[in-house]
Short mmCIF file of C-alpha atoms in Angstrom, two decimals:
data_model
loop_
_atom_site.label_atom_id
_atom_site.label_comp_id
_atom_site.label_asym_id
_atom_site.label_seq_id
_atom_site.Cartn_x
_atom_site.Cartn_y
_atom_site.Cartn_z
CA MET L 1343 222.32 98.02 203.77
CA THR L 1344 220.44 97.94 200.45
CA VAL L 1345 221.18 96.34 197.12
CA ASP L 1346 218.91 98.49 194.95
CA ASN L 1347 220.46 98.71 191.50
CA LEU L 1348 223.45 96.69 192.69
CA PHE L 1349 223.20 94.32 189.73
CA ASP L 1350 220.86 94.08 186.76
CA VAL L 1351 219.39 90.83 188.10
CA PRO L 1352 218.89 90.87 191.88
CA GLU L 1353 219.12 87.13 192.47
CA ALA L 1354 219.84 85.70 195.90
CA ALA L 1355 223.37 84.91 194.68
CA THR L 1356 223.82 88.67 194.32
CA ASN L 1357 222.93 89.02 197.99
CA LEU L 1358 225.54 86.42 198.88
CA ILE L 1359 228.38 88.35 197.22
CA ALA L 1360 227.29 91.62 198.83
CA LEU L 1361 227.08 89.93 202.22
CA LEU L 1362 230.55 88.39 201.95
CA ALA L 1363 232.04 91.79 201.18
CA ASP L 1364 230.15 93.39 204.07
CA GLU L 1365 231.32 90.67 206.48
CA GLY L 1366 234.94 91.49 205.65
CA VAL L 1367 235.74 88.46 203.49
CA ALA L 1368 238.68 89.46 201.28
CA HIS L 1369 239.11 86.21 199.32
CA PHE L 1370 236.42 83.67 198.42
CA PHE L 1371 238.03 80.24 197.95
CA ILE L 1372 236.01 78.35 195.35
CA ASN L 1373 236.03 74.90 193.83
CA PRO L 1374 233.11 75.19 191.40
CA GLY L 1375 230.48 72.75 190.21
CA THR L 1376 227.10 72.69 188.51
CA ASP L 1377 225.63 74.38 191.59
CA SER L 1378 227.92 77.43 191.65
CA ALA L 1379 226.95 79.02 188.32
CA PRO L 1380 224.75 81.70 189.95
CA ILE L 1381 227.58 82.62 192.31
CA GLN L 1382 230.10 82.83 189.48
CA GLU L 1383 227.71 85.10 187.55
CA ALA L 1384 227.17 87.29 190.61
CA LEU L 1385 230.92 87.65 191.14
CA ALA L 1386 231.43 88.64 187.50
CA ALA L 1387 228.56 91.14 187.70
CA ALA L 1388 230.03 92.70 190.84
CA ARG L 1389 233.39 93.17 189.14
CA ALA L 1390 231.72 94.70 186.08
CA ALA L 1391 229.66 97.07 188.22
CA GLY L 1392 232.58 98.00 190.46
CA THR L 1393 230.64 97.10 193.59
CA PRO L 1394 232.32 95.59 196.68
CA SER L 1395 233.02 91.89 196.39
CA PRO L 1396 235.63 89.42 197.61
CA ARG L 1397 238.32 88.28 195.23
CA ALA L 1398 237.38 84.91 193.77
CA VAL L 1399 240.20 82.40 194.27
CA LEU L 1400 239.97 79.28 192.12
CA CYS L 1401 241.20 76.17 193.92
CA VAL L 1402 241.42 72.94 191.95
CA HIS L 1403 241.05 70.81 195.08
CA GLU L 1404 238.69 71.49 197.97
CA SER L 1405 241.25 70.56 200.61
CA VAL L 1406 243.51 73.35 199.34
CA ALA L 1407 240.61 75.81 199.50
CA LEU L 1408 239.92 75.17 203.18
CA ALA L 1409 243.62 74.98 204.07
CA ALA L 1410 244.10 78.37 202.41
CA ALA L 1411 241.17 79.80 204.36
CA ILE L 1412 242.74 78.58 207.62
CA GLY L 1413 246.07 80.17 206.71
CA HIS L 1414 244.46 83.41 205.57
CA HIS L 1415 242.64 83.80 208.87
CA MET L 1416 245.83 83.18 210.84
CA ALA L 1417 247.60 85.95 208.96
CA SER L 1418 244.75 88.44 208.59
CA GLY L 1419 242.31 87.80 211.43
CA ARG L 1420 239.46 88.08 208.92
CA PRO L 1421 236.49 85.72 208.65
CA GLN L 1422 236.71 83.30 205.74
CA ALA L 1423 234.44 81.79 203.09
CA VAL L 1424 234.80 78.63 201.00
CA MET L 1425 232.50 77.28 198.26
CA VAL L 1426 232.46 73.61 197.25
CA HIS L 1427 230.29 71.34 195.11
CA VAL L 1428 227.45 69.48 196.88
CA ASP L 1429 228.25 66.36 198.93
CA ALA L 1430 231.24 65.34 196.81
CA GLY L 1431 233.05 68.64 197.31
CA THR L 1432 232.20 68.58 201.00
CA LEU L 1433 233.80 65.15 201.30
CA ASN L 1434 236.87 66.46 199.51
CA LEU L 1435 237.38 69.10 202.20
CA GLY L 1436 238.77 66.08 204.00
CA CYS L 1437 240.94 66.43 207.04
CA GLN L 1438 241.03 70.21 206.71
CA LEU L 1439 237.62 70.07 208.40
CA HIS L 1440 239.45 68.68 211.41
CA ASN L 1441 242.10 71.40 211.22
CA ALA L 1442 239.53 74.19 210.91
CA GLN L 1443 237.68 72.83 213.94
CA ARG L 1444 240.70 72.36 216.19
CA ASN L 1445 242.25 75.64 215.08
CA GLY L 1446 239.00 77.53 215.72
CA THR L 1447 238.92 79.04 212.23
CA PRO L 1448 235.87 81.29 211.68
CA VAL L 1449 235.09 80.05 208.19
CA VAL L 1450 231.69 79.68 206.55
CA MET L 1451 231.79 76.68 204.24
CA PHE L 1452 229.18 76.98 201.51
CA ALA L 1453 228.20 73.90 199.55
CA GLY L 1454 225.74 73.39 196.78
CA ARG L 1455 222.84 71.03 197.13
CA ALA L 1456 221.18 69.09 194.33
CA PRO L 1457 218.23 71.09 192.98
CA TYR L 1458 214.83 70.00 194.27
CA SER L 1459 212.77 70.60 191.15
CA SER L 1460 213.01 68.88 187.79
CA ALA L 1461 210.36 71.14 186.24
CA PRO L 1462 211.86 73.07 183.29
CA GLU L 1463 209.95 76.23 184.20
CA VAL L 1464 211.80 76.47 187.54
CA ARG L 1465 215.05 78.42 187.22
CA GLY L 1466 217.97 76.29 188.37
CA HIS L 1467 216.05 73.01 188.00
CA ARG L 1468 217.66 69.59 187.65
CA ASP L 1469 219.15 69.30 184.19
CA ALA L 1470 221.84 66.62 184.53
CA TYR L 1471 221.89 63.02 185.73
CA ILE L 1472 224.26 63.90 188.58
CA HIS L 1473 221.49 65.94 190.18
CA TRP L 1474 219.94 62.64 191.24
CA GLN L 1475 223.17 60.88 192.12
CA GLN L 1476 224.56 63.75 194.21
CA GLU L 1477 221.53 64.06 196.47
CA GLN L 1478 222.13 62.46 199.86
CA LEU L 1479 219.75 61.63 202.69
CA ASP L 1480 221.80 63.73 205.11
CA GLN L 1481 224.44 65.86 203.42
CA PRO L 1482 225.35 67.82 206.60
CA ALA L 1483 226.29 64.54 208.30
CA VAL L 1484 229.69 64.90 206.64
CA VAL L 1485 230.49 68.01 208.69
CA ARG L 1486 228.37 67.54 211.81
CA ASN L 1487 231.33 66.46 213.97
CA TYR L 1488 233.36 69.48 212.87
CA ALA L 1489 231.02 72.43 212.28
CA LYS L 1490 229.55 74.56 215.06
CA TRP L 1491 226.34 75.07 213.10
CA HIS L 1492 224.77 74.15 209.78
CA MET L 1493 221.69 75.12 207.80
CA GLU L 1494 220.20 74.96 204.33
CA VAL L 1495 218.86 78.01 202.49
CA PRO L 1496 215.27 77.03 201.61
CA ARG L 1497 214.32 80.08 199.54
CA GLY L 1498 216.19 82.98 197.97
CA ARG L 1499 214.71 85.57 200.29
CA GLU L 1500 215.96 83.61 203.32
CA LEU L 1501 219.59 83.57 202.19
CA ALA L 1502 220.61 86.90 203.72
CA PRO L 1503 219.54 86.24 207.33
CA ILE L 1504 220.98 82.73 207.21
CA VAL L 1505 224.37 83.98 205.98
CA ARG L 1506 224.41 86.71 208.65
CA ARG L 1507 223.72 84.07 211.26
CA ALA L 1508 226.44 81.77 209.91
CA PHE L 1509 229.12 84.45 210.24
CA GLN L 1510 227.95 85.38 213.72
CA VAL L 1511 228.16 81.79 214.93
CA ALA L 1512 231.51 81.13 213.24
CA GLN L 1513 233.13 84.20 214.82
CA SER L 1514 231.66 83.94 218.32
CA SER L 1515 233.98 82.46 220.93
CA PRO L 1516 235.04 79.71 220.77
CA SER L 1517 235.20 80.35 217.04
CA GLY L 1518 234.96 77.64 214.41
CA PRO L 1519 233.50 76.58 211.07
CA ALA L 1520 229.86 76.85 209.98
CA TYR L 1521 228.25 75.10 207.00
CA VAL L 1522 225.55 76.46 204.68
CA MET L 1523 223.91 74.47 201.87
CA LEU L 1524 222.77 76.36 198.78
CA PRO L 1525 220.23 74.73 196.44
CA ARG L 1526 220.63 76.15 192.95
CA GLU L 1527 216.97 77.19 192.70
CA ALA L 1528 217.31 79.26 195.88
CA LEU L 1529 220.38 81.05 194.52
CA MET L 1530 218.48 82.00 191.36
CA GLU L 1531 215.34 83.18 193.13
CA PRO L 1532 214.85 86.87 193.93
CA GLY L 1533 216.80 87.85 197.00
CA SER L 1534 216.33 90.69 199.47
CA ARG L 1535 216.34 94.33 198.42
CA ALA L 1536 217.29 95.47 201.90
CA LEU L 1537 219.88 93.23 203.48
CA PRO L 1538 219.71 92.67 207.24
CA ARG L 1539 222.27 94.36 209.43
CA ARG L 1540 225.41 92.52 210.42
CA LEU L 1541 225.08 90.31 213.48
CA PRO L 1542 228.27 90.96 215.44
CA PRO L 1543 229.94 88.04 217.20
CA ALA L 1544 229.19 87.75 220.88
CA ILE L 1545 231.62 89.52 223.18
CA PRO L 1546 233.64 86.87 225.05
CA PRO L 1547 233.09 86.73 228.80
CA GLY L 1548 235.46 88.38 231.21
CA PRO L 1549 236.82 86.33 234.10
CA ASP L 1550 234.93 85.99 237.35
CA PRO L 1551 236.77 88.40 239.72
CA GLY L 1552 236.72 85.99 242.65
CA ALA L 1553 238.00 83.09 240.58
CA LEU L 1554 240.69 85.27 239.03
CA GLY L 1555 241.82 86.26 242.52
CA ARG L 1556 242.04 82.62 243.60
CA LEU L 1557 243.96 81.73 240.45
CA ALA L 1558 246.41 84.57 241.09
CA GLY L 1559 246.79 83.40 244.68
CA ILE L 1560 247.81 79.93 243.50
CA LEU L 1561 250.42 81.45 241.18
CA VAL L 1562 251.74 83.63 244.01
CA ALA L 1563 252.02 80.63 246.33
CA GLY L 1564 253.87 78.52 243.77
CA GLN L 1565 257.59 77.90 244.11
CA ARG L 1566 258.24 76.61 240.58
CA VAL L 1567 255.67 78.19 238.26
CA VAL L 1568 255.57 77.21 234.58
CA ILE L 1569 253.31 78.71 231.91
CA VAL L 1570 252.13 76.65 228.92
CA ALA L 1571 250.90 78.75 225.98
CA CYS L 1572 249.44 77.63 222.66
CA ARG L 1573 247.58 80.36 220.71
CA THR L 1574 247.69 83.15 223.26
CA ALA L 1575 249.46 85.52 220.88
CA ALA L 1576 247.16 84.95 217.91
CA GLU L 1577 247.04 88.73 218.25
CA PRO L 1578 250.72 89.63 218.73
CA GLY L 1579 250.05 92.31 221.35
CA ALA L 1580 249.14 89.59 223.84
CA ALA L 1581 252.76 88.38 223.75
CA VAL L 1582 253.94 91.59 225.41
CA VAL L 1583 251.50 91.23 228.32
CA LEU L 1584 252.36 87.55 228.74
CA ALA L 1585 256.06 88.45 228.79
CA ARG L 1586 255.50 90.92 231.64
CA ILE L 1587 253.63 88.29 233.67
CA ALA L 1588 256.36 85.71 233.06
CA GLU L 1589 259.03 88.22 234.09
CA LEU L 1590 257.12 89.19 237.23
CA LEU L 1591 256.63 85.58 238.36
CA GLY L 1592 260.01 84.36 237.11
CA ALA L 1593 258.16 81.67 235.15
CA PRO L 1594 259.42 80.03 231.95
CA VAL L 1595 256.86 79.96 229.13
CA ILE L 1596 256.64 76.68 227.24
CA ASP L 1597 255.52 77.60 223.74
CA GLN L 1598 253.63 74.76 222.09
CA GLY L 1599 254.43 76.12 218.64
CA ASP L 1600 251.05 77.00 217.12
CA ARG L 1601 252.08 80.67 217.37
CA ALA L 1602 255.05 82.58 218.78
CA ASN L 1603 253.71 83.55 222.21
CA LEU L 1604 256.61 85.67 223.50
CA PRO L 1605 258.68 88.36 221.80
CA LEU L 1606 261.55 87.03 219.71
CA GLY L 1607 264.58 86.09 221.81
CA HIS L 1608 262.85 86.52 225.16
CA PRO L 1609 265.02 84.89 227.87
CA LEU L 1610 262.06 82.99 229.37
CA HIS L 1611 260.84 81.57 226.06
CA VAL L 1612 261.10 77.76 225.90
CA VAL L 1613 260.53 76.26 222.44
CA GLY L 1614 260.62 72.67 221.22
CA ASP L 1615 261.11 71.39 224.76
CA ALA L 1616 258.58 70.78 227.55
CA GLY L 1617 261.28 69.89 230.09
CA PRO L 1618 260.45 72.59 232.69
CA LEU L 1619 257.12 70.84 233.37
CA GLU L 1620 258.89 67.93 235.07
CA THR L 1621 259.82 69.99 238.13
CA ALA L 1622 256.91 72.45 238.19
CA ASP L 1623 254.74 72.72 241.29
CA THR L 1624 252.32 75.18 239.63
CA VAL L 1625 251.23 75.27 235.98
CA LEU L 1626 249.23 77.97 234.19
CA LEU L 1627 247.58 76.75 230.97
CA LEU L 1628 246.72 79.36 228.34
CA ASP L 1629 244.56 78.32 225.37
CA SER L 1630 246.17 74.88 225.34
CA GLU L 1631 244.30 71.91 223.89
CA VAL L 1632 246.85 69.26 224.90
CA PRO L 1633 249.14 70.73 227.57
CA TRP L 1634 251.23 67.58 227.91
CA VAL L 1635 251.20 63.89 227.00
CA PRO L 1636 251.25 61.96 230.31
CA ALA L 1637 253.00 58.93 228.79
CA GLN L 1638 255.90 61.14 227.67
CA LEU L 1639 256.31 63.95 230.20
CA ALA L 1640 254.10 65.49 232.86
CA PRO L 1641 254.33 67.70 235.93
CA PRO L 1642 254.47 65.99 239.34
CA ALA L 1643 251.20 64.48 240.50
CA ASP L 1644 250.82 67.06 243.27
CA ALA L 1645 251.38 70.07 240.99
CA ARG L 1646 248.58 72.65 241.02
CA VAL L 1647 247.17 73.36 237.56
CA VAL L 1648 245.11 76.44 236.66
CA GLN L 1649 243.70 77.42 233.29
CA ILE L 1650 242.51 80.42 231.26
CA ASP L 1651 240.75 79.48 228.04
CA ALA L 1652 237.77 80.43 225.90
CA ASP L 1653 236.88 76.73 225.95
CA PRO L 1654 238.42 75.23 229.08
CA VAL L 1655 236.23 72.10 229.27
CA LYS L 1656 237.01 70.95 225.68
CA ALA L 1657 233.61 69.30 225.35
CA GLY L 1658 234.41 68.57 221.70
CA MET L 1659 237.08 66.11 222.86
CA PRO L 1660 235.46 63.00 224.36
CA LEU L 1661 238.33 62.48 226.82
CA TRP L 1662 240.07 65.49 228.37
CA SER L 1663 240.95 64.82 231.99
CA TYR L 1664 243.82 67.13 232.91
CA PRO L 1665 243.75 67.89 236.67
CA VAL L 1666 242.76 71.56 236.48
CA GLU L 1667 241.99 73.14 239.85
CA ILE L 1668 240.59 76.45 238.56
CA ALA L 1669 239.38 76.83 234.97
CA LEU L 1670 238.43 80.33 233.86
CA THR L 1671 236.20 80.65 230.81
CA ALA L 1672 237.39 83.95 229.41
CA ASP L 1673 239.13 85.77 226.58
CA THR L 1674 242.78 85.19 227.39
CA ARG L 1675 243.94 88.51 225.96
CA VAL L 1676 241.65 90.48 228.28
CA THR L 1677 242.24 88.20 231.23
CA LEU L 1678 246.03 88.47 231.05
CA VAL L 1679 245.80 92.23 231.54
CA LEU L 1680 243.58 91.74 234.59
CA LEU L 1681 245.82 88.95 235.90
CA GLU L 1682 248.86 91.21 235.65
CA GLN L 1683 247.06 93.92 237.62
CA THR L 1684 246.04 91.40 240.28
CA LEU L 1685 249.57 90.04 240.62
CA LEU L 1686 250.99 93.54 240.94
CA ARG L 1687 248.58 94.28 243.81
CA LEU L 1688 249.68 91.09 245.57
CA ALA L 1689 253.40 91.62 244.97
CA THR L 1690 255.09 92.48 248.27
CA ASP L 1691 258.76 93.38 248.41
CA GLU L 1692 259.50 89.90 249.74
CA LEU L 1693 257.63 88.26 246.87
CA ARG L 1694 259.33 90.45 244.29
CA GLU L 1695 262.71 89.43 245.65
CA LYS L 1696 261.75 85.75 245.50
CA TRP L 1697 260.37 86.07 241.98
CA SER L 1698 263.47 87.94 240.81
CA ALA L 1699 265.73 85.13 242.03
CA ARG L 1700 263.46 82.59 240.37
CA ARG L 1701 263.57 84.55 237.13
CA ARG L 1702 267.37 84.49 237.12
CA ALA L 1703 267.35 80.72 237.61
CA ALA L 1704 264.75 80.22 234.87
CA GLU L 1705 266.65 82.41 232.44
CA SER L 1706 269.81 80.43 233.16
CA ASP L 1707 267.96 77.20 232.41
CA VAL L 1708 266.56 78.60 229.15
CA ALA L 1709 270.03 79.80 228.16
CA GLN L 1710 271.38 76.28 228.69
CA ARG L 1711 268.64 74.85 226.48
CA ARG L 1712 269.57 77.37 223.79
CA ARG L 1713 273.21 76.35 224.03
CA GLU L 1714 272.11 72.77 223.45
CA ALA L 1715 270.12 73.92 220.40
CA ALA L 1716 273.21 75.72 219.11
CA ARG L 1717 275.26 72.55 219.65
CA ARG L 1718 272.78 70.59 217.56
CA ALA L 1719 272.94 73.24 214.84
CA ALA L 1720 276.73 72.94 214.66
CA SER L 1721 276.79 69.14 214.87
CA ASP L 1722 277.60 66.80 212.00
CA ARG L 1723 275.82 63.85 213.65
CA PRO L 1724 273.09 62.37 211.41
CA ALA L 1725 270.55 62.71 214.23
CA ASP L 1726 271.20 66.46 214.33
CA ALA L 1727 271.02 67.00 210.57
CA PRO L 1728 267.52 68.55 210.70
CA ASP L 1729 268.69 71.07 213.31
CA ALA L 1730 271.76 71.96 211.27
CA MET L 1731 269.78 72.49 208.08
CA LEU L 1732 266.99 74.40 209.81
CA ALA L 1733 269.47 76.65 211.60
CA ALA L 1734 270.94 77.61 208.23
CA LEU L 1735 267.44 78.26 206.92
CA GLY L 1736 266.55 80.36 209.95
CA ALA L 1737 269.67 82.46 209.52
CA ALA L 1738 268.87 83.07 205.85
CA LEU L 1739 265.27 84.22 206.31
CA PRO L 1740 264.49 87.91 205.77
CA HIS L 1741 263.36 89.73 208.91
CA ASP L 1742 259.77 89.96 207.65
CA ALA L 1743 259.47 86.33 206.49
CA VAL L 1744 256.45 84.35 207.64
CA VAL L 1745 256.91 80.65 208.38
CA VAL L 1746 254.13 78.11 207.93
CA GLN L 1747 255.15 74.79 209.39
CA GLU L 1748 253.90 71.21 209.37
CA ALA L 1749 257.09 69.36 210.15
CA VAL L 1750 255.53 66.57 212.27
CA THR L 1751 258.42 64.58 213.79
CA ASN L 1752 260.80 67.48 213.09
CA ARG L 1753 258.48 70.02 214.72
CA PRO L 1754 260.75 70.45 217.79
CA ALA L 1755 263.74 71.10 215.52
CA VAL L 1756 261.81 73.77 213.63
CA ALA L 1757 260.85 75.40 216.93
CA ARG L 1758 264.46 75.37 218.14
CA GLN L 1759 266.10 76.66 214.98
CA VAL L 1760 263.56 78.77 213.04
CA GLN L 1761 262.30 81.28 215.56
CA ARG L 1762 260.11 84.16 214.42
CA PRO L 1763 258.38 87.06 216.18
CA PRO L 1764 254.70 86.84 217.13
CA GLY L 1765 252.51 86.96 214.05
CA GLN L 1766 255.19 85.47 211.79
CA VAL L 1767 254.92 81.73 212.45
CA PHE L 1768 251.82 79.58 212.04
CA ASP L 1769 250.91 75.96 212.69
CA THR L 1770 247.40 74.54 212.94
CA GLY L 1771 248.32 72.58 216.05
CA ALA L 1772 246.10 69.81 214.70
CA PRO L 1773 247.33 66.41 213.53
CA ALA L 1774 245.44 66.19 210.23
CA LEU L 1775 248.31 66.43 207.76
CA GLY L 1776 248.28 68.15 204.40
CA TRP L 1777 247.70 71.73 205.55
CA ALA L 1778 251.03 73.51 205.01
CA LEU L 1779 250.95 74.12 201.24
CA GLY L 1780 247.39 75.42 201.13
CA GLY L 1781 248.02 77.26 204.39
CA ALA L 1782 251.07 79.03 202.95
CA PHE L 1783 249.02 79.98 199.89
CA GLY L 1784 246.38 81.57 202.12
CA VAL L 1785 249.00 83.38 204.22
CA LYS L 1786 250.59 84.81 201.07
CA LEU L 1787 247.23 86.09 199.82
CA ALA L 1788 246.67 87.77 203.19
CA ARG L 1789 250.19 89.27 203.29
CA PRO L 1790 251.29 89.69 199.69
CA GLN L 1791 254.36 91.78 200.57
CA ALA L 1792 255.85 89.28 203.04
CA PRO L 1793 258.12 86.39 202.02
CA VAL L 1794 256.35 83.15 202.99
CA VAL L 1795 258.12 79.84 203.65
CA ALA L 1796 256.33 76.51 204.12
CA ILE L 1797 258.27 73.85 206.05
CA CYS L 1798 256.83 70.35 205.92
CA GLY L 1799 257.76 66.70 205.90
CA ASP L 1800 257.70 64.62 202.74
CA GLY L 1801 254.56 62.86 203.93
CA SER L 1802 252.66 66.06 204.68
CA PHE L 1803 253.88 67.50 201.37
CA ASN L 1804 252.19 64.62 199.54
CA PHE L 1805 249.04 64.91 201.66
CA GLY L 1806 248.86 68.60 200.75
CA VAL L 1807 247.83 67.88 197.13
CA PRO L 1808 250.93 69.73 195.86
CA THR L 1809 249.88 69.95 192.21
CA ALA L 1810 246.64 71.67 193.21
CA ALA L 1811 248.19 73.92 195.87
CA LEU L 1812 251.10 75.06 193.72
CA TRP L 1813 248.85 75.56 190.69
CA SER L 1814 246.58 77.89 192.67
CA ALA L 1815 249.55 79.79 194.10
CA HIS L 1816 250.91 80.31 190.59
CA ARG L 1817 247.51 81.22 189.14
CA HIS L 1818 246.82 83.84 191.80
CA ASP L 1819 250.33 85.32 191.97
CA ALA L 1820 250.96 84.14 195.52
CA PRO L 1821 254.45 82.60 195.45
CA PHE L 1822 256.00 80.94 198.47
CA VAL L 1823 259.07 78.81 199.15
CA THR L 1824 258.53 75.19 200.17
CA VAL L 1825 261.15 73.34 202.22
CA VAL L 1826 260.56 69.58 202.40
CA LEU L 1827 262.23 67.70 205.26
CA ASN L 1828 262.54 64.33 203.55
CA ASN L 1829 263.09 61.43 205.93
CA HIS L 1830 262.03 58.94 203.23
CA SER L 1831 259.28 57.48 205.41
CA TYR L 1832 256.08 58.06 207.30
CA LEU L 1833 258.18 58.31 210.44
CA ALA L 1834 255.28 59.37 212.67
CA SER L 1835 253.62 56.05 211.81
CA LYS L 1836 256.84 54.05 212.02
CA LEU L 1837 257.84 55.21 215.50
CA PRO L 1838 254.85 53.59 217.31
CA VAL L 1839 255.70 50.24 215.72
CA MET L 1840 259.29 50.59 216.91
CA GLU L 1841 258.11 51.50 220.42
CA LEU L 1842 255.24 49.04 220.87
CA TYR L 1843 256.76 46.03 219.06
CA ARG L 1844 260.48 46.32 219.72
CA GLN L 1845 260.96 42.58 219.29
CA GLY L 1846 258.18 42.17 216.75
CA ILE L 1847 258.37 40.57 213.34
CA SER L 1848 258.03 43.97 211.68
CA MET L 1849 261.28 45.07 213.35
CA ARG L 1850 263.39 42.20 212.01
#
């Protein structure tokens, strides 16, 4: 790929815009500062020249920019790019760093860095007092716990290979954020005439055949098999394969709510309720970060647990001690196809008869849970008010509506009453609140024709910097409906006090 005659001034910033377009970035979420002037000029020049470039999306708060990038990726599958101002803007990314990490969002976060030179003859030199104040001893320390990789661009001609590397790392499994610092002098230096070729993300590993066979054998031997799925259907086609496996084994699928992991209305789909785990003797975990909370509900101690995950060890979580017997490091989408084939080879007539009976029992149990959800929806009890309201909302949604949810304590009610097909419901699955508004904005940019509805609590609405999120949505013609479940409190913080200090002074 060459950039000869791409712009009148072939600065390194010009390379950056060409690279973003070539990497498939559709929208570039920007909160500008004194360091981003070369990038803003390069974007304007690209538009004037009619050359490929991402659409610049102005975000008036950095948290909204990263939240939107997370939402955009969920809806589009594309890699993402965000630009913020030096250390201060990086700090303002806030808890969305946590969400991007835990959600595995392949986003390259660009941040300026205070210029090195104060010599007037150096283009991009220090020319404001903040260029001293905004220089930190270790700017990447802000993101080191959350980013897979970080690097600074030392010279303009080095920008292109560093950006290629950043996108490769961010998109390789397990995917996640990368961080690149851009000194202003480097952006204004001459870039590369011939840009390096794209570095494709690494192909995820397939499962070890022997281990897959042992895992299938455990599922075949199980009497009460339960499947726990989190982001398995990030690509909706995986839901169909998972449904066939669940039907074959007669296993209910507990959907943890980050995505819809079975086709809409599937009779083995359990939402907003982990109850089937309590009697399971065999559990299959699929892309699940927290399969259950032992203090609340867990399978029996002698249950056999097996796992398929791109990151089964969860080394980024200091404590993760679920009793997994076989953990396959593999792309779940590919592995499910192979698992189905293995199970079909093992399925004798006797096993099929047993599994069919188990399926009927599981479907009956799921149907009973749905009747209970319908009872809640029709109830006038105050405790069921969220279910009743959400059921009305669910019934009113157009068939193509996309739901972005951050309902916190009402998350189970949303799962019960607002069910959508795979690819039409998104949740970060991470507890850093304030994502939903920016996330809905990003989803709407990715799917401009679809109605988008954000469902959040009053606390998460406030954390979402609503003035900034709604301003950007209005500015960029990306409208969405926001439904606030207002319980007039930070209930998620109140409940532990009520549980841990039932007779405490704070409860009087």
